[in-house]
Short mmCIF file of C-alpha atoms in Angstrom, two decimals:
data_model
loop_
_atom_site.label_atom_id
_atom_site.label_comp_id
_atom_site.label_asym_id
_atom_site.label_seq_id
_atom_site.Cartn_x
_atom_site.Cartn_y
_atom_site.Cartn_z
CA MET V 219 17.95 -58.60 31.75
CA THR V 220 16.22 -56.11 33.86
CA THR V 221 14.30 -53.15 32.44
CA GLN V 222 13.62 -50.40 34.46
CA HIS V 223 10.34 -48.42 33.99
CA ASN V 224 9.61 -44.90 35.20
CA HIS V 225 5.78 -45.78 35.50
CA SER V 226 3.97 -45.34 38.62
CA GLN V 227 2.57 -48.32 40.36
CA SER V 228 -0.97 -47.00 39.52
CA ASP V 229 -0.33 -47.38 35.86
CA TRP V 230 0.19 -51.08 36.04
CA ARG V 231 -2.20 -54.06 36.74
CA ALA V 232 -2.06 -58.00 37.19
CA VAL V 233 -3.88 -60.16 34.50
CA GLY V 234 -5.24 -63.47 35.86
CA GLY V 235 -4.28 -62.85 39.58
CA GLY V 236 -1.38 -64.17 41.28
CA THR V 237 1.96 -63.31 40.04
CA GLY V 238 1.20 -63.22 36.23
CA PRO V 239 2.89 -60.69 34.01
CA LEU V 240 2.50 -56.97 34.28
CA VAL V 241 1.12 -55.10 31.01
CA HIS V 242 0.67 -51.41 30.48
CA SER V 243 -2.83 -50.11 30.93
CA SER V 244 -3.84 -46.56 29.93
CA ASP V 245 -6.26 -44.30 32.00
CA GLU V 246 -8.79 -44.65 29.31
CA GLU V 247 -8.71 -48.37 29.30
CA GLN V 248 -9.11 -48.45 33.15
CA ALA V 249 -12.10 -46.02 32.81
CA THR V 250 -13.72 -48.24 30.37
CA SER V 251 -13.27 -51.52 32.41
CA SER V 252 -14.80 -49.58 35.58
CA ALA V 253 -17.69 -48.65 33.49
CA ARG V 254 -18.29 -52.30 32.28
CA ARG V 255 -18.02 -53.63 35.72
CA ASP V 256 -20.53 -51.28 36.88
CA GLY V 257 -22.94 -52.03 34.12
CA SER V 258 -22.86 -48.45 32.80
CA GLN V 259 -22.31 -47.18 29.30
CA GLU V 260 -18.84 -46.52 27.96
CA PRO V 261 -17.49 -42.84 28.64
CA ILE V 262 -18.05 -40.81 25.22
CA ALA V 263 -14.78 -39.53 23.93
CA PRO V 264 -14.19 -35.74 23.78
CA PRO V 265 -15.18 -34.22 20.54
CA ARG V 266 -12.36 -33.34 18.29
CA LEU V 267 -11.58 -29.79 17.48
CA SER V 268 -13.18 -28.51 14.06
CA LEU V 269 -13.63 -25.39 12.25
CA THR V 270 -17.30 -25.29 13.62
CA SER V 271 -16.07 -25.48 17.17
CA LEU V 272 -13.78 -22.50 17.01
CA PRO V 273 -14.36 -19.33 18.87
CA THR V 274 -16.00 -16.34 16.81
CA GLU V 275 -13.13 -14.33 17.40
CA ILE V 276 -10.70 -17.02 15.93
CA LEU V 277 -13.10 -17.67 12.92
CA ASP V 278 -13.12 -13.84 12.11
CA LYS V 279 -9.22 -14.10 11.81
CA VAL V 280 -9.46 -17.14 9.80
CA PHE V 281 -11.72 -15.86 7.23
CA SER V 282 -9.78 -12.56 7.08
CA CYS V 283 -6.83 -14.19 5.73
CA ILE V 284 -8.61 -15.58 2.84
CA ASP V 285 -7.91 -13.93 -0.48
CA TYR V 286 -11.47 -12.95 -1.58
CA ASP V 287 -12.65 -11.74 -4.86
CA ILE V 288 -13.11 -8.15 -4.27
CA TYR V 289 -14.89 -7.05 -7.22
CA PHE V 290 -18.43 -6.89 -6.45
CA ASN V 291 -21.48 -8.01 -8.37
CA PRO V 292 -25.12 -8.69 -7.10
CA SER V 293 -24.84 -12.53 -7.68
CA ARG V 294 -21.78 -12.85 -5.40
CA ARG V 295 -21.98 -15.91 -3.22
CA VAL V 296 -19.87 -17.51 -0.66
CA ASP V 297 -20.79 -21.30 -1.20
CA GLN V 298 -17.40 -22.36 -0.09
CA VAL V 299 -18.15 -21.31 3.55
CA LEU V 300 -21.71 -22.47 3.67
CA VAL V 301 -21.17 -24.95 6.45
CA ASN V 302 -23.73 -23.85 8.78
CA LYS V 303 -25.39 -20.73 9.93
CA ARG V 304 -22.83 -19.91 12.50
CA ILE V 305 -20.03 -20.04 9.80
CA PHE V 306 -22.08 -18.09 7.47
CA SER V 307 -22.98 -15.38 10.13
CA VAL V 308 -19.08 -15.04 10.86
CA ALA V 309 -17.70 -15.47 7.09
CA TYR V 310 -20.26 -13.04 5.23
CA PRO V 311 -19.36 -9.92 6.94
CA VAL V 312 -15.57 -10.41 6.52
CA TRP V 313 -16.16 -11.28 2.91
CA MET V 314 -18.09 -7.98 2.45
CA ARG V 315 -15.32 -5.80 4.16
CA ARG V 316 -13.49 -5.02 0.83
CA ILE V 317 -15.54 -4.10 -2.31
CA THR V 318 -14.27 -2.87 -5.50
CA VAL V 319 -16.71 -1.52 -8.36
CA SER V 320 -14.40 -0.56 -11.22
CA SER V 321 -15.22 2.29 -13.46
CA PHE V 322 -13.67 0.39 -16.43
CA ILE V 323 -16.05 -2.53 -16.47
CA GLN V 324 -19.14 -2.20 -18.89
CA HIS V 325 -21.84 -0.04 -17.96
CA ASP V 326 -24.60 -2.72 -17.54
CA GLY V 327 -22.34 -4.45 -15.16
CA ARG V 328 -21.21 -1.51 -13.14
CA ASP V 329 -24.86 -0.09 -12.80
CA ALA V 330 -26.03 -3.52 -11.54
CA ALA V 331 -23.04 -3.62 -9.19
CA LEU V 332 -23.87 -0.22 -7.81
CA ALA V 333 -27.64 -1.11 -7.45
CA GLY V 334 -26.75 -4.05 -5.68
CA LEU V 335 -24.80 -1.95 -3.02
CA LEU V 336 -27.93 -0.09 -2.49
CA ILE V 337 -30.40 -3.28 -1.98
CA HIS V 338 -27.75 -5.46 0.07
CA LYS V 339 -28.36 -5.03 3.85
CA SER V 340 -24.70 -6.34 4.15
CA SER V 341 -23.42 -3.14 2.73
CA ALA V 342 -22.98 -2.04 6.32
CA PHE V 343 -20.49 -4.53 6.66
CA ILE V 344 -18.09 -2.72 3.97
CA LYS V 345 -14.96 -1.33 5.49
CA VAL V 346 -13.00 -0.62 2.45
CA LEU V 347 -14.81 0.50 -0.85
CA ALA V 348 -13.30 1.46 -4.28
CA VAL V 349 -15.74 2.76 -6.69
CA GLY V 350 -15.88 4.30 -9.93
CA PHE V 351 -18.34 6.86 -10.52
CA GLN V 352 -19.59 8.69 -13.80
CA LEU V 353 -21.58 11.49 -12.24
CA VAL V 354 -24.40 10.80 -14.45
CA LEU V 355 -26.85 10.00 -11.54
CA PRO V 356 -25.14 11.66 -8.66
CA HIS V 357 -27.80 11.24 -6.27
CA LEU V 358 -28.06 7.67 -6.80
CA GLU V 359 -24.17 7.39 -6.34
CA CYS V 360 -24.20 9.46 -3.24
CA ALA V 361 -27.10 7.09 -1.79
CA ILE V 362 -24.60 4.37 -1.72
CA LEU V 363 -22.23 6.20 0.60
CA HIS V 364 -25.33 6.72 2.85
CA HIS V 365 -25.62 2.80 2.87
CA THR V 366 -21.84 2.13 3.90
CA PRO V 367 -21.79 4.03 7.17
CA ASN V 368 -18.91 2.13 8.55
CA LEU V 369 -16.28 2.62 5.98
CA THR V 370 -12.70 3.24 7.09
CA HIS V 371 -11.12 3.54 3.57
CA LEU V 372 -12.79 4.88 0.50
CA THR V 373 -11.44 5.65 -3.00
CA VAL V 374 -13.75 7.63 -5.32
CA ASP V 375 -12.68 7.57 -9.13
CA PHE V 376 -14.41 10.04 -11.56
CA ALA V 377 -13.39 8.19 -14.86
CA ASN V 378 -10.39 10.06 -16.17
CA PRO V 379 -8.84 13.50 -16.12
CA ALA V 380 -10.65 14.72 -19.25
CA ASP V 381 -14.08 14.16 -17.21
CA ALA V 382 -12.90 16.05 -14.14
CA MET V 383 -15.59 18.18 -12.79
CA PRO V 384 -16.66 19.57 -9.38
CA LEU V 385 -18.38 17.11 -6.73
CA PRO V 386 -22.06 17.79 -6.32
CA GLN V 387 -23.08 18.95 -2.96
CA CYS V 388 -24.68 15.59 -2.21
CA PHE V 389 -21.25 14.02 -2.02
CA PHE V 390 -20.32 16.39 0.80
CA ASP V 391 -23.56 15.50 2.59
CA ALA V 392 -22.71 11.63 2.13
CA PHE V 393 -19.26 12.36 3.37
CA ARG V 394 -20.88 13.71 6.54
CA THR V 395 -22.17 10.28 7.42
CA LEU V 396 -18.87 8.63 7.29
CA ARG V 397 -17.93 9.09 10.92
CA HIS V 398 -15.43 6.03 10.85
CA LEU V 399 -13.55 7.08 7.61
CA VAL V 400 -9.60 7.25 8.09
CA SER V 401 -8.44 7.28 4.64
CA LEU V 402 -10.10 9.06 1.49
CA ARG V 403 -8.83 8.92 -1.97
CA ILE V 404 -10.47 11.16 -4.60
CA CYS V 405 -9.06 11.31 -8.36
CA TYR V 406 -10.06 13.82 -10.85
CA VAL V 407 -12.37 16.28 -9.50
CA GLU V 408 -12.22 20.19 -10.16
CA ARG V 409 -13.30 22.92 -8.08
CA ASP V 410 -12.54 26.78 -8.11
CA ALA V 411 -14.26 27.45 -4.79
CA ALA V 412 -14.77 25.74 -1.48
CA VAL V 413 -18.14 24.18 -0.69
CA ASP V 414 -20.04 26.32 1.85
CA GLY V 415 -20.23 25.06 5.42
CA PHE V 416 -18.13 21.89 4.69
CA SER V 417 -14.87 20.92 6.71
CA TYR V 418 -13.21 17.59 6.89
CA GLU V 419 -11.77 18.16 10.19
CA ARG V 420 -15.32 18.92 11.50
CA ASP V 421 -17.53 16.87 9.21
CA VAL V 422 -15.07 13.63 8.94
CA PRO V 423 -13.43 13.72 12.28
CA SER V 424 -11.73 10.29 11.88
CA LEU V 425 -10.08 11.40 8.70
CA ARG V 426 -6.17 11.10 8.70
CA GLU V 427 -5.16 10.23 5.23
CA LEU V 428 -6.15 12.03 1.86
CA GLU V 429 -4.86 11.52 -1.48
CA ILE V 430 -6.31 13.95 -4.06
CA SER V 431 -6.03 14.63 -7.86
CA ALA V 432 -7.63 17.89 -8.60
CA TYR V 433 -7.71 21.12 -10.73
CA GLY V 434 -7.68 24.10 -8.38
CA ARG V 435 -6.50 25.07 -5.07
CA LEU V 436 -5.99 22.55 -2.18
CA ALA V 437 -8.10 24.62 0.11
CA ASP V 438 -10.95 24.70 -2.37
CA CYS V 439 -11.05 21.08 -3.03
CA ALA V 440 -10.14 19.88 0.37
CA PRO V 441 -11.11 22.39 3.03
CA GLY V 442 -10.17 21.70 6.74
CA LEU V 443 -7.25 19.36 7.10
CA SER V 444 -6.01 20.19 10.31
CA LYS V 445 -6.18 16.74 11.71
CA LEU V 446 -4.43 15.13 8.64
CA GLU V 447 -1.36 13.04 9.09
CA ARG V 448 -0.65 11.74 5.46
CA LEU V 449 -1.27 13.93 2.49
CA GLU V 450 -0.70 13.03 -1.20
CA LEU V 451 -1.26 15.57 -3.66
CA HIS V 452 -1.74 15.27 -7.62
CA CYS V 453 -2.77 19.13 -7.68
CA PHE V 454 -2.65 21.78 -10.24
CA ALA V 455 -1.97 24.31 -7.16
CA PHE V 456 0.01 23.51 -4.39
CA GLY V 457 -1.63 25.38 -1.83
CA GLY V 458 0.92 25.17 0.80
CA SER V 459 -0.94 27.28 3.31
CA ALA V 460 -3.66 24.53 3.54
CA ILE V 461 -1.44 22.01 4.31
CA PRO V 462 -1.47 21.08 8.05
CA TRP V 463 2.18 21.15 8.81
CA THR V 464 1.78 20.72 12.68
CA THR V 465 0.05 17.54 12.36
CA LEU V 466 1.52 15.95 8.92
CA HIS V 467 3.82 13.09 9.06
CA HIS V 468 4.00 11.97 5.37
CA LEU V 469 3.85 14.28 2.49
CA ASP V 470 3.91 13.08 -1.30
CA VAL V 471 3.45 15.71 -3.93
CA ARG V 472 3.43 14.25 -7.46
CA ASN V 473 3.69 16.03 -11.00
CA SER V 474 0.17 16.45 -11.80
CA THR V 475 -1.32 15.29 -15.11
CA LEU V 476 -4.03 17.62 -14.77
CA ASN V 477 -2.46 20.58 -16.26
CA LYS V 478 -4.48 23.23 -18.12
CA SER V 479 -2.19 26.07 -17.95
CA ARG V 480 0.76 26.61 -20.71
CA ASP V 481 2.54 28.50 -18.10
CA TYR V 482 2.84 25.49 -15.63
CA THR V 483 6.15 23.93 -15.53
CA PRO V 484 7.36 21.39 -13.01
CA THR V 485 10.12 23.53 -12.06
CA ALA V 486 7.88 26.24 -11.23
CA VAL V 487 5.73 24.22 -8.89
CA PHE V 488 8.87 22.69 -7.24
CA SER V 489 10.05 26.33 -6.44
CA GLU V 490 6.69 27.06 -4.94
CA ILE V 491 6.78 23.97 -2.85
CA ILE V 492 10.22 24.88 -1.43
CA SER V 493 8.97 28.63 -0.83
CA SER V 494 5.79 27.49 0.75
CA ILE V 495 7.76 25.18 3.11
CA GLU V 496 10.33 27.65 3.96
CA ALA V 497 7.52 30.22 4.64
CA ALA V 498 5.79 27.64 7.04
CA HIS V 499 9.14 26.78 8.77
CA LYS V 500 9.48 30.31 9.98
CA LEU V 501 6.12 30.04 11.89
CA SER V 502 6.64 26.56 13.24
CA PRO V 503 9.10 23.71 12.84
CA ILE V 504 7.88 21.00 10.24
CA VAL V 505 8.59 17.47 11.17
CA LEU V 506 7.97 14.65 8.66
CA ARG V 507 8.75 11.21 8.94
CA LYS V 508 8.31 10.44 5.07
CA LEU V 509 8.78 12.79 2.08
CA GLY V 510 8.02 12.12 -1.56
CA LEU V 511 8.35 14.38 -4.29
CA SER V 512 7.86 13.53 -8.04
CA PHE V 513 8.80 16.09 -10.85
CA ALA V 514 9.67 15.21 -14.66
CA SER V 515 12.16 18.05 -15.26
CA GLN V 516 15.30 18.50 -17.15
CA ASP V 517 16.50 21.02 -14.28
CA PRO V 518 20.09 20.24 -13.57
CA HIS V 519 19.83 22.03 -10.21
CA HIS V 520 16.74 19.77 -8.77
CA LEU V 521 19.17 18.11 -6.26
CA ARG V 522 20.30 21.11 -4.86
CA GLY V 523 16.54 22.07 -4.69
CA TYR V 524 15.93 19.09 -2.51
CA ALA V 525 18.77 20.06 -0.25
CA ARG V 526 17.27 23.49 0.16
CA LEU V 527 13.86 21.74 0.69
CA LEU V 528 15.32 19.47 3.45
CA GLY V 529 17.22 22.28 4.92
CA ALA V 530 13.90 24.02 5.80
CA LEU V 531 12.52 20.74 7.37
CA VAL V 532 13.17 19.14 10.72
CA VAL V 533 14.63 16.12 9.01
CA SER V 534 16.06 14.38 12.26
CA GLU V 535 13.05 12.08 12.33
CA MET V 536 12.78 11.56 8.67
CA THR V 537 13.09 7.70 7.92
CA ASP V 538 11.65 7.40 4.59
CA LEU V 539 12.71 9.53 1.45
CA ALA V 540 11.30 9.15 -2.06
CA ILE V 541 12.77 10.79 -5.11
CA LEU V 542 10.50 10.22 -8.34
CA HIS V 543 10.90 11.20 -11.79
CA LEU V 544 14.28 13.01 -11.22
CA ASP V 545 15.67 13.29 -14.58
CA SER V 546 18.83 15.14 -13.40
CA LEU V 547 19.88 11.62 -12.22
CA ALA V 548 20.87 10.96 -15.70
CA ALA V 549 23.30 8.37 -14.79
CA PHE V 550 20.47 5.91 -14.92
CA GLN V 551 19.46 6.54 -18.35
CA PHE V 552 22.23 4.53 -20.06
CA TRP V 553 22.83 1.84 -22.64
CA THR V 554 24.46 -1.37 -20.97
CA CYS V 555 28.34 -1.13 -20.66
CA SER V 556 28.53 2.69 -21.46
CA ALA V 557 27.26 4.03 -18.27
CA ARG V 558 29.11 6.82 -16.04
CA LEU V 559 27.67 8.28 -12.90
CA PRO V 560 28.36 12.00 -12.82
CA THR V 561 30.19 12.96 -9.64
CA GLU V 562 28.09 16.09 -9.34
CA GLU V 563 25.00 14.01 -9.20
CA LEU V 564 26.45 11.57 -6.73
CA CYS V 565 27.59 14.23 -4.68
CA GLY V 566 24.26 15.92 -4.59
CA LEU V 567 22.45 12.62 -3.49
CA ARG V 568 25.03 12.18 -0.81
CA VAL V 569 24.25 15.87 0.44
CA ILE V 570 20.68 14.96 0.85
CA LEU V 571 21.33 11.65 2.61
CA ALA V 572 23.64 13.53 5.04
CA LEU V 573 20.69 15.93 5.85
CA CYS V 574 18.55 12.86 7.08
CA PRO V 575 20.60 11.30 9.71
CA ALA V 576 17.70 8.65 10.68
CA LEU V 577 17.05 7.80 6.85
CA GLU V 578 16.20 4.02 6.46
CA VAL V 579 14.29 3.59 3.32
CA LEU V 580 15.22 5.63 -0.07
CA HIS V 581 12.98 5.22 -3.07
CA LEU V 582 14.41 6.23 -6.53
CA ASP V 583 11.32 5.58 -8.55
CA CYS V 584 10.59 5.59 -12.25
CA ILE V 585 14.11 5.52 -13.26
CA ASP V 586 14.59 4.53 -16.86
CA PHE V 587 16.89 1.58 -17.50
CA TYR V 588 17.62 0.68 -20.89
CA HIS V 589 19.07 -2.64 -22.18
CA LYS V 590 20.99 -2.59 -25.71
CA ASP V 591 19.57 -6.02 -26.98
CA THR V 592 16.49 -7.93 -26.60
CA VAL V 593 14.94 -10.75 -28.42
CA CYS V 594 12.25 -8.85 -30.06
CA ASP V 595 14.44 -6.24 -31.65
CA GLY V 596 13.12 -6.04 -35.32
CA ASP V 597 9.70 -7.80 -34.62
CA ASP V 598 7.06 -5.64 -36.24
CA ASP V 599 4.45 -7.05 -33.65
CA TRP V 600 5.56 -5.22 -30.95
CA ASP V 601 4.85 -1.63 -30.54
CA ASP V 602 7.06 0.87 -28.63
CA ALA V 603 5.47 0.72 -25.49
CA SER V 604 5.52 -2.91 -25.43
CA LEU V 605 9.05 -3.05 -26.35
CA THR V 606 10.02 -0.53 -23.74
CA ALA V 607 8.01 -2.94 -21.22
CA PHE V 608 9.85 -5.98 -22.27
CA ARG V 609 13.36 -4.05 -21.93
CA ALA V 610 12.41 -2.91 -18.40
CA LYS V 611 11.91 -6.45 -17.10
CA ASP V 612 14.83 -7.67 -19.22
CA VAL V 613 17.08 -5.22 -17.84
CA LYS V 614 15.94 -5.97 -14.11
CA ASP V 615 16.73 -9.62 -14.71
CA ASP V 616 20.20 -8.78 -16.15
CA ILE V 617 20.80 -6.58 -12.90
CA LEU V 618 20.08 -9.49 -10.69
CA THR V 619 21.84 -11.74 -12.70
CA ALA V 620 25.03 -9.66 -12.58
CA ILE V 621 24.92 -9.17 -8.72
CA GLN V 622 24.61 -12.83 -8.43
CA GLN V 623 27.65 -13.35 -10.62
CA ASP V 624 29.70 -10.66 -8.90
CA ASN V 625 29.71 -8.98 -12.30
CA LEU V 626 27.87 -5.63 -11.66
CA PRO V 627 31.00 -3.11 -11.86
CA LEU V 628 31.45 -4.14 -15.65
CA THR V 629 27.84 -4.64 -16.71
CA PHE V 630 26.06 -1.93 -14.71
CA PRO V 631 28.75 0.42 -13.19
CA ALA V 632 26.08 3.14 -12.28
CA VAL V 633 24.06 0.64 -10.16
CA PHE V 634 27.30 -0.66 -8.63
CA LYS V 635 28.52 2.96 -7.82
CA LEU V 636 25.06 3.99 -6.35
CA LEU V 637 25.24 0.73 -4.11
CA ILE V 638 28.87 1.57 -2.87
CA ALA V 639 27.74 5.04 -2.10
CA MET V 640 24.80 3.76 -0.13
CA GLU V 641 26.82 1.46 1.96
CA SER V 642 28.57 4.47 3.85
CA THR V 643 24.95 5.91 4.59
CA THR V 644 22.22 5.16 7.04
CA VAL V 645 20.05 3.59 4.29
CA LEU V 646 19.00 0.21 5.07
CA ASP V 647 16.48 -0.37 2.23
CA LEU V 648 17.13 0.99 -1.14
CA ARG V 649 14.14 0.69 -3.71
CA LEU V 650 15.10 1.14 -7.44
CA GLN V 651 11.75 1.51 -9.38
CA ILE V 652 12.06 0.71 -13.04
CA PRO V 653 8.99 1.70 -15.30
CA PHE V 654 6.39 -0.42 -16.17
CA GLY V 655 5.94 -2.04 -12.59
CA GLN V 656 9.61 -3.50 -12.29
CA GLY V 657 11.71 -2.75 -9.58
CA ILE V 658 14.93 -3.84 -7.54
CA ARG V 659 14.86 -3.77 -3.71
CA CYS V 660 18.22 -3.73 -1.92
CA ARG V 661 18.10 -4.59 1.69
CA ARG V 662 20.43 -4.98 4.77
CA THR V 663 19.83 -5.12 8.37
CA ALA V 664 22.84 -3.18 9.79
CA ARG V 665 25.04 -0.42 8.36
CA ASN V 666 28.08 -2.64 8.48
CA GLU V 667 26.37 -5.17 6.24
CA VAL V 668 26.29 -5.43 2.39
CA PHE V 669 23.02 -5.15 0.63
CA GLU V 670 21.25 -8.06 -0.58
CA ALA V 671 19.01 -7.52 -3.87
CA GLU V 672 15.69 -8.92 -4.93
CA GLY V 673 13.36 -8.15 -8.03
CA TRP V 674 9.82 -7.40 -7.73
CA THR V 675 6.99 -6.72 -10.09
CA SER V 676 3.73 -4.68 -9.37
CA SER V 677 0.27 -5.55 -10.67
#
């Protein structure tokens, strides 16, 4: 039998001379034999690739993918990556990029963590900082911001709504040093007059995203927002005149828990928002890509208000809409097997979606689902909050099971009718958020496809 070989002649050699058998010889064997005949040392094999031999930019990406413990304490160590000085020099800055000092930890531990940020030279590496302040020693707390000049994202949390107070002047002085800050979140502050000489657009030139929970007018709490692209408000007063409508792409206005006035009602603020947007629209078209409004109200005309609001916006480019705490969607507050979706509400939702021809993502958040039976009924060890949280997860699982078993029309008719209504819209991603961090996400890749559902739980 003759076997054909595709090897070239140089890949083969004769053993023993003459017409002996042919055997395969690798290039490495040839090099070794040649070296031995010359009396020289054998060639050194090329080194294998290892973590230490990777380029710095690759190492940086590798360490960026590691899930670090982001809660800071002065004794933090990175023993896992102490392979050599070079590895440490790359890993340590990555490890220090995201830091959280919670306001809920014990005072001693919190104070030690804050002091650690002041004495650590590596504080300059921090890019994302979430820190809880008490405003007990404001100058010490402001000094921390001076030691983190490269921040791009900052969350400043002042305890709780009951402790809301004006930010000291030193904080605004510290903000001026944050030239790279892109996103700022401030929780629980109060101000009835703007800070003299301070403007975010001038003093924090890179700022594009702001989330603020505050008592007072937006113009007083956050002056100078002309460069802002994303704004989330938890404010007592809407302050539409202070909103940069020409640059804003994402607006989220939530029903504030900071209410100090008995005259304040969600419906009144909702009307104020609509009036403000209509007035601004007369001066210049308002183009938003994402809009979120959250108001817990029993006003049955809220959906019509949404339609009026969207009518004042240029919504041809809006791809993301969130409707939050909308109690007029009463169809979603039901007991199993007894739900009916009111035609008026469903038609109202269809009107809203028809106004947004490019809409792809729809959030219906904090909608109350209830389940008739749970295993913990009658258990005195469960308080009302725990029982409701249990039911929220229970009903989420039951909805997903009903979808899998093709039994949704009978067990959860309101959800079924909603999904049927969404099939004829442009929505590709429907997110139903149930209280207590439970939710259902229904997605499809094209309008002619059916939705596929999956559950999620937020931390």
